[in-house]
CSV table of C-alpha atoms in Angstrom, one decimal:
chain,number,residue,atom,x,y,z
H,595,MET,CA,-30.8,-92.9,-26.7
H,596,ILE,CA,-31.1,-95.5,-23.6
H,597,ILE,CA,-34.6,-97.0,-23.8
H,598,LYS,CA,-35.8,-98.7,-20.6
H,599,VAL,CA,-39.2,-100.6,-19.9
H,600,SER,CA,-40.7,-100.1,-16.6
H,601,ARG,CA,-41.9,-103.0,-14.2
H,602,GLU,CA,-45.2,-101.4,-14.7
H,603,ILE,CA,-45.4,-102.6,-18.4
H,604,GLU,CA,-43.6,-105.6,-17.6
H,605,SER,CA,-46.4,-106.5,-15.1
H,606,VAL,CA,-49.2,-106.3,-17.8
H,607,CYS,CA,-47.2,-107.4,-20.8
H,608,PRO,CA,-44.2,-109.5,-19.7
H,609,THR,CA,-43.7,-110.4,-23.4
H,610,PHE,CA,-43.5,-106.8,-24.7
H,611,VAL,CA,-40.6,-106.1,-27.2
H,612,GLY,CA,-39.9,-102.6,-28.9
H,613,ALA,CA,-37.6,-101.4,-31.6
H,614,ALA,CA,-36.0,-98.1,-32.1
H,615,VAL,CA,-35.0,-96.5,-35.5
H,616,GLU,CA,-32.5,-93.8,-35.2
H,617,ALA,CA,-31.4,-91.9,-38.3
H,618,ARG,CA,-30.4,-88.7,-39.8
H,619,VAL,CA,-33.2,-87.5,-42.3
H,620,ILE,CA,-34.3,-84.8,-44.8
H,621,ASN,CA,-38.1,-84.1,-44.4
H,622,THR,CA,-40.2,-82.7,-47.4
H,623,PRO,CA,-43.6,-81.2,-47.5
H,624,TYR,CA,-45.2,-84.1,-49.8
H,625,CYS,CA,-43.9,-87.2,-51.5
H,626,GLN,CA,-46.1,-88.6,-54.2
H,627,GLU,CA,-44.3,-92.0,-54.4
H,628,LEU,CA,-44.9,-92.3,-50.7
H,629,TRP,CA,-48.6,-91.6,-51.1
H,630,ASP,CA,-48.7,-94.0,-54.1
H,631,GLU,CA,-47.8,-96.7,-51.4
H,632,ILE,CA,-50.2,-95.7,-49.1
H,633,HIS,CA,-53.1,-95.8,-51.4
H,634,ALA,CA,-52.1,-99.2,-52.5
H,635,LEU,CA,-52.2,-100.4,-49.0
H,636,GLU,CA,-55.3,-98.7,-48.4
H,637,GLU,CA,-57.0,-100.5,-51.4
H,638,LYS,CA,-56.0,-104.0,-50.0
H,639,PHE,CA,-57.3,-103.4,-46.5
H,640,ARG,CA,-60.6,-102.2,-47.9
H,641,SER,CA,-60.9,-105.5,-49.5
H,642,GLU,CA,-59.8,-107.6,-46.6
H,643,LEU,CA,-61.0,-105.9,-43.3
H,644,THR,CA,-63.9,-104.2,-41.7
H,645,THR,CA,-63.9,-101.8,-38.6
H,646,GLU,CA,-64.8,-104.7,-36.4
H,647,SER,CA,-62.2,-107.4,-37.8
H,648,LEU,CA,-59.3,-104.8,-37.6
H,649,LYS,CA,-59.3,-105.1,-33.8
H,650,GLU,CA,-58.0,-108.5,-34.2
H,651,LEU,CA,-55.1,-107.8,-36.0
H,652,PRO,CA,-52.4,-109.2,-33.6
H,653,GLY,CA,-50.4,-105.6,-33.0
H,654,ILE,CA,-53.9,-104.0,-32.4
H,655,ALA,CA,-55.6,-106.7,-30.4
H,656,ALA,CA,-52.3,-107.0,-28.0
H,657,THR,CA,-52.3,-102.9,-27.5
H,658,ARG,CA,-56.1,-103.0,-26.8
H,659,ARG,CA,-55.5,-105.7,-24.1
H,660,VAL,CA,-52.7,-103.9,-22.5
H,661,TYR,CA,-54.9,-100.8,-22.3
H,662,LYS,CA,-57.6,-102.7,-20.4
H,663,ALA,CA,-55.1,-104.1,-18.2
H,664,CYS,CA,-53.8,-100.6,-17.2
H,665,GLY,CA,-57.4,-99.3,-16.7
H,666,LYS,CA,-58.0,-97.7,-20.1
H,667,ASP,CA,-60.9,-98.1,-22.6
H,668,PRO,CA,-59.5,-98.8,-26.0
H,669,SER,CA,-62.5,-97.9,-27.8
H,670,ARG,CA,-62.4,-94.2,-26.2
H,671,TYR,CA,-58.6,-93.9,-26.6
H,672,ARG,CA,-58.0,-96.1,-29.9
H,673,PRO,CA,-54.3,-97.0,-30.3
H,674,ALA,CA,-53.0,-94.8,-33.3
H,675,SER,CA,-52.7,-97.8,-35.6
H,676,GLU,CA,-56.4,-98.7,-35.2
H,677,GLN,CA,-57.4,-95.2,-35.8
H,678,LEU,CA,-55.3,-95.0,-39.0
H,679,ILE,CA,-56.9,-98.3,-40.5
H,680,ARG,CA,-60.3,-97.4,-39.3
H,681,ARG,CA,-60.2,-94.1,-41.1
H,682,MET,CA,-59.4,-95.8,-44.1
H,683,LEU,CA,-62.0,-98.2,-44.0
H,684,GLN,CA,-64.7,-95.6,-43.4
H,685,GLY,CA,-63.6,-94.1,-46.7
H,686,LYS,CA,-62.1,-91.2,-45.4
H,687,GLU,CA,-58.7,-89.7,-46.5
H,688,LEU,CA,-55.6,-90.0,-44.0
H,689,TYR,CA,-54.1,-86.6,-43.1
H,690,GLN,CA,-51.5,-85.5,-45.3
H,691,ILE,CA,-48.8,-83.7,-42.9
H,692,ASP,CA,-45.2,-84.0,-44.4
H,693,THR,CA,-43.1,-86.9,-45.6
H,694,LEU,CA,-41.7,-88.1,-41.9
H,695,VAL,CA,-45.2,-88.2,-40.5
H,696,ASP,CA,-46.8,-89.8,-43.5
H,697,LEU,CA,-44.0,-92.4,-43.6
H,698,VAL,CA,-44.5,-93.4,-40.1
H,699,ASN,CA,-48.1,-93.5,-40.6
H,700,LEU,CA,-47.6,-96.0,-43.4
H,701,ALA,CA,-45.2,-98.1,-41.4
H,702,SER,CA,-47.9,-98.2,-38.5
H,703,ILE,CA,-50.7,-99.1,-41.0
H,704,ALA,CA,-48.6,-101.9,-42.8
H,705,TYR,CA,-47.8,-103.7,-39.6
H,706,GLY,CA,-50.5,-102.9,-37.2
H,707,TYR,CA,-48.2,-101.4,-34.2
H,708,SER,CA,-48.6,-98.1,-32.7
H,709,ILE,CA,-45.4,-96.3,-33.9
H,710,GLY,CA,-44.3,-92.9,-32.3
H,711,GLY,CA,-42.1,-90.8,-34.6
H,712,PHE,CA,-39.9,-88.0,-32.8
H,713,ASP,CA,-37.6,-85.2,-33.2
H,714,ALA,CA,-34.7,-86.6,-31.3
H,715,ASP,CA,-33.0,-83.2,-30.7
H,716,LYS,CA,-36.5,-82.2,-28.6
H,717,PHE,CA,-35.9,-84.7,-26.2
H,718,VAL,CA,-34.5,-83.9,-22.8
H,719,GLY,CA,-31.6,-86.2,-21.5
H,720,ASP,CA,-30.6,-89.3,-23.0
H,721,THR,CA,-32.9,-91.8,-21.7
H,722,LEU,CA,-36.6,-92.7,-22.5
H,723,THR,CA,-38.5,-94.9,-20.0
H,724,LEU,CA,-41.9,-96.7,-21.0
H,725,GLY,CA,-44.2,-96.7,-18.1
H,726,VAL,CA,-47.9,-96.0,-17.4
H,727,GLY,CA,-49.5,-92.6,-17.1
H,728,CYS,CA,-50.7,-91.0,-13.8
H,729,GLU,CA,-53.9,-89.2,-12.9
H,730,GLY,CA,-53.5,-85.5,-13.5
H,731,GLU,CA,-50.0,-85.9,-15.6
H,732,PRO,CA,-50.0,-83.0,-18.0
H,733,TYR,CA,-49.6,-84.2,-21.6
H,734,GLU,CA,-50.5,-82.2,-24.9
H,735,GLY,CA,-51.3,-84.8,-27.8
H,736,ILE,CA,-50.4,-83.5,-31.2
H,737,GLY,CA,-53.5,-81.7,-32.6
H,738,ARG,CA,-55.4,-83.0,-29.8
H,739,GLY,CA,-54.8,-80.7,-26.9
H,740,ILE,CA,-54.6,-81.9,-23.3
H,741,ILE,CA,-55.5,-85.6,-23.2
H,742,ASN,CA,-55.8,-87.6,-20.1
H,743,ILE,CA,-53.0,-90.4,-20.2
H,744,ALA,CA,-53.8,-92.0,-16.9
H,745,GLY,CA,-53.6,-95.7,-17.7
H,746,LEU,CA,-51.8,-95.2,-21.0
H,747,PRO,CA,-48.4,-96.6,-21.8
H,748,VAL,CA,-46.3,-93.7,-21.9
H,749,TYR,CA,-42.6,-93.0,-22.8
H,750,ARG,CA,-41.1,-90.3,-20.6
H,751,ASP,CA,-37.9,-88.3,-21.0
H,752,ALA,CA,-36.4,-86.2,-18.3
H,753,GLU,CA,-39.0,-83.7,-18.6
H,754,GLY,CA,-42.0,-85.9,-18.9
H,755,GLY,CA,-44.3,-87.6,-21.3
H,756,VAL,CA,-43.4,-87.6,-25.1
H,757,GLY,CA,-45.4,-90.6,-26.7
H,758,THR,CA,-48.3,-92.9,-26.1
H,759,PRO,CA,-49.8,-95.5,-28.6
H,760,THR,CA,-52.7,-93.0,-28.9
H,761,SER,CA,-50.8,-89.7,-29.6
H,762,ASP,CA,-47.5,-88.4,-29.4
H,763,HIS,CA,-46.8,-85.2,-27.6
H,764,GLU,CA,-46.4,-81.7,-29.3
H,765,ARG,CA,-43.1,-81.0,-27.5
H,766,THR,CA,-41.2,-83.8,-29.4
H,767,LYS,CA,-43.1,-83.7,-32.6
H,768,MET,CA,-41.6,-84.0,-36.1
H,769,THR,CA,-41.6,-80.9,-38.3
H,770,LEU,CA,-40.1,-80.0,-41.7
H,771,SER,CA,-36.9,-79.0,-39.9
H,772,THR,CA,-36.5,-82.3,-38.2
H,773,THR,CA,-33.0,-83.9,-39.2
H,774,HIS,CA,-32.5,-86.4,-36.4
H,775,LEU,CA,-35.4,-89.0,-36.1
H,776,VAL,CA,-36.2,-91.5,-33.6
H,777,VAL,CA,-39.0,-93.9,-34.3
H,778,LEU,CA,-40.3,-96.3,-31.6
H,779,ILE,CA,-42.3,-99.3,-32.6
H,780,ASN,CA,-44.4,-101.0,-29.7
H,781,GLY,CA,-44.8,-104.7,-29.9
H,782,TYR,CA,-47.2,-105.7,-27.4
H,783,ASP,CA,-47.8,-108.8,-29.1
H,784,GLY,CA,-44.2,-109.8,-28.2
H,785,ASN,CA,-43.6,-110.9,-31.8
H,786,GLU,CA,-39.9,-109.9,-32.1
H,787,GLN,CA,-39.5,-111.0,-35.9
H,788,ARG,CA,-42.4,-108.8,-36.7
H,789,VAL,CA,-41.2,-105.9,-34.9
H,790,GLU,CA,-37.9,-106.1,-36.3
H,791,ALA,CA,-39.2,-106.5,-39.9
H,792,ASN,CA,-41.4,-103.3,-39.2
H,793,ALA,CA,-38.1,-101.4,-38.2
H,794,HIS,CA,-36.3,-102.7,-41.4
H,795,PHE,CA,-39.5,-101.6,-43.2
H,796,ILE,CA,-39.1,-98.1,-41.8
H,797,GLN,CA,-35.2,-98.0,-42.8
H,798,ASP,CA,-36.1,-98.7,-46.4
H,799,LEU,CA,-38.7,-96.0,-46.6
H,800,LEU,CA,-36.1,-93.5,-45.0
H,801,LYS,CA,-33.8,-94.6,-47.8
H,802,LYS,CA,-36.3,-94.1,-50.5
H,803,TYR,CA,-38.0,-90.9,-49.2
H,804,CYS,CA,-35.8,-89.2,-46.9
H,805,GLN,CA,-32.3,-89.1,-48.2
H,806,SER,CA,-31.2,-91.2,-45.4
H,807,ASP,CA,-28.9,-94.3,-44.9
H,808,GLY,CA,-31.5,-95.7,-42.9
H,809,GLY,CA,-29.8,-95.3,-39.5
H,810,THR,CA,-29.7,-97.9,-36.9
H,811,VAL,CA,-32.2,-100.3,-35.1
H,812,ILE,CA,-32.1,-101.5,-31.4
H,813,LEU,CA,-34.5,-103.9,-30.0
H,814,TYR,CA,-35.5,-103.5,-26.3
H,815,ARG,CA,-37.7,-105.2,-23.9
């Protein structure tokens, strides 16, 4: 995939850095060892964070700032990483979907970045462009129905939007039949070292739980 960052994003976040992990994978319905890792991190966060202090984690705070700069209320349309950690801190169980989805959620929680996981074979064309959603732009969030993405950062392929930091699109979602994975990490805090570390963490998880060689990583800005 070719990944481009639009001038719209550059203008509100000139330090943006992203990372893409592309890999061949085998998905499964459930992985106990992966959930052991998730629960261990859950216990750690419950001892260190509150639903207010989590907003100050660098990756989350930076994403919230970009939402505001684009005209979106980050408390109404929370970044996915904030949604996940907030749910943990409220004592609620994370949704268990399948190994790929659960793995991407763990990676998002561990580093605080909103991360999109996609079935790359469902993309239209060979280019993704990160821009800003428009009024009236059609977008069906996974499990959320039609959502208003005006003012949200959004990746688009040749057909339209596929991912925002709040929710990815139904059209390109991962399923049990997914074998070609692309994961996008959104570093609105500009911390290239941490974004790259998050990508390598995902590669390690893929090797452990998805019978993958971890694939390749590219950075983009």
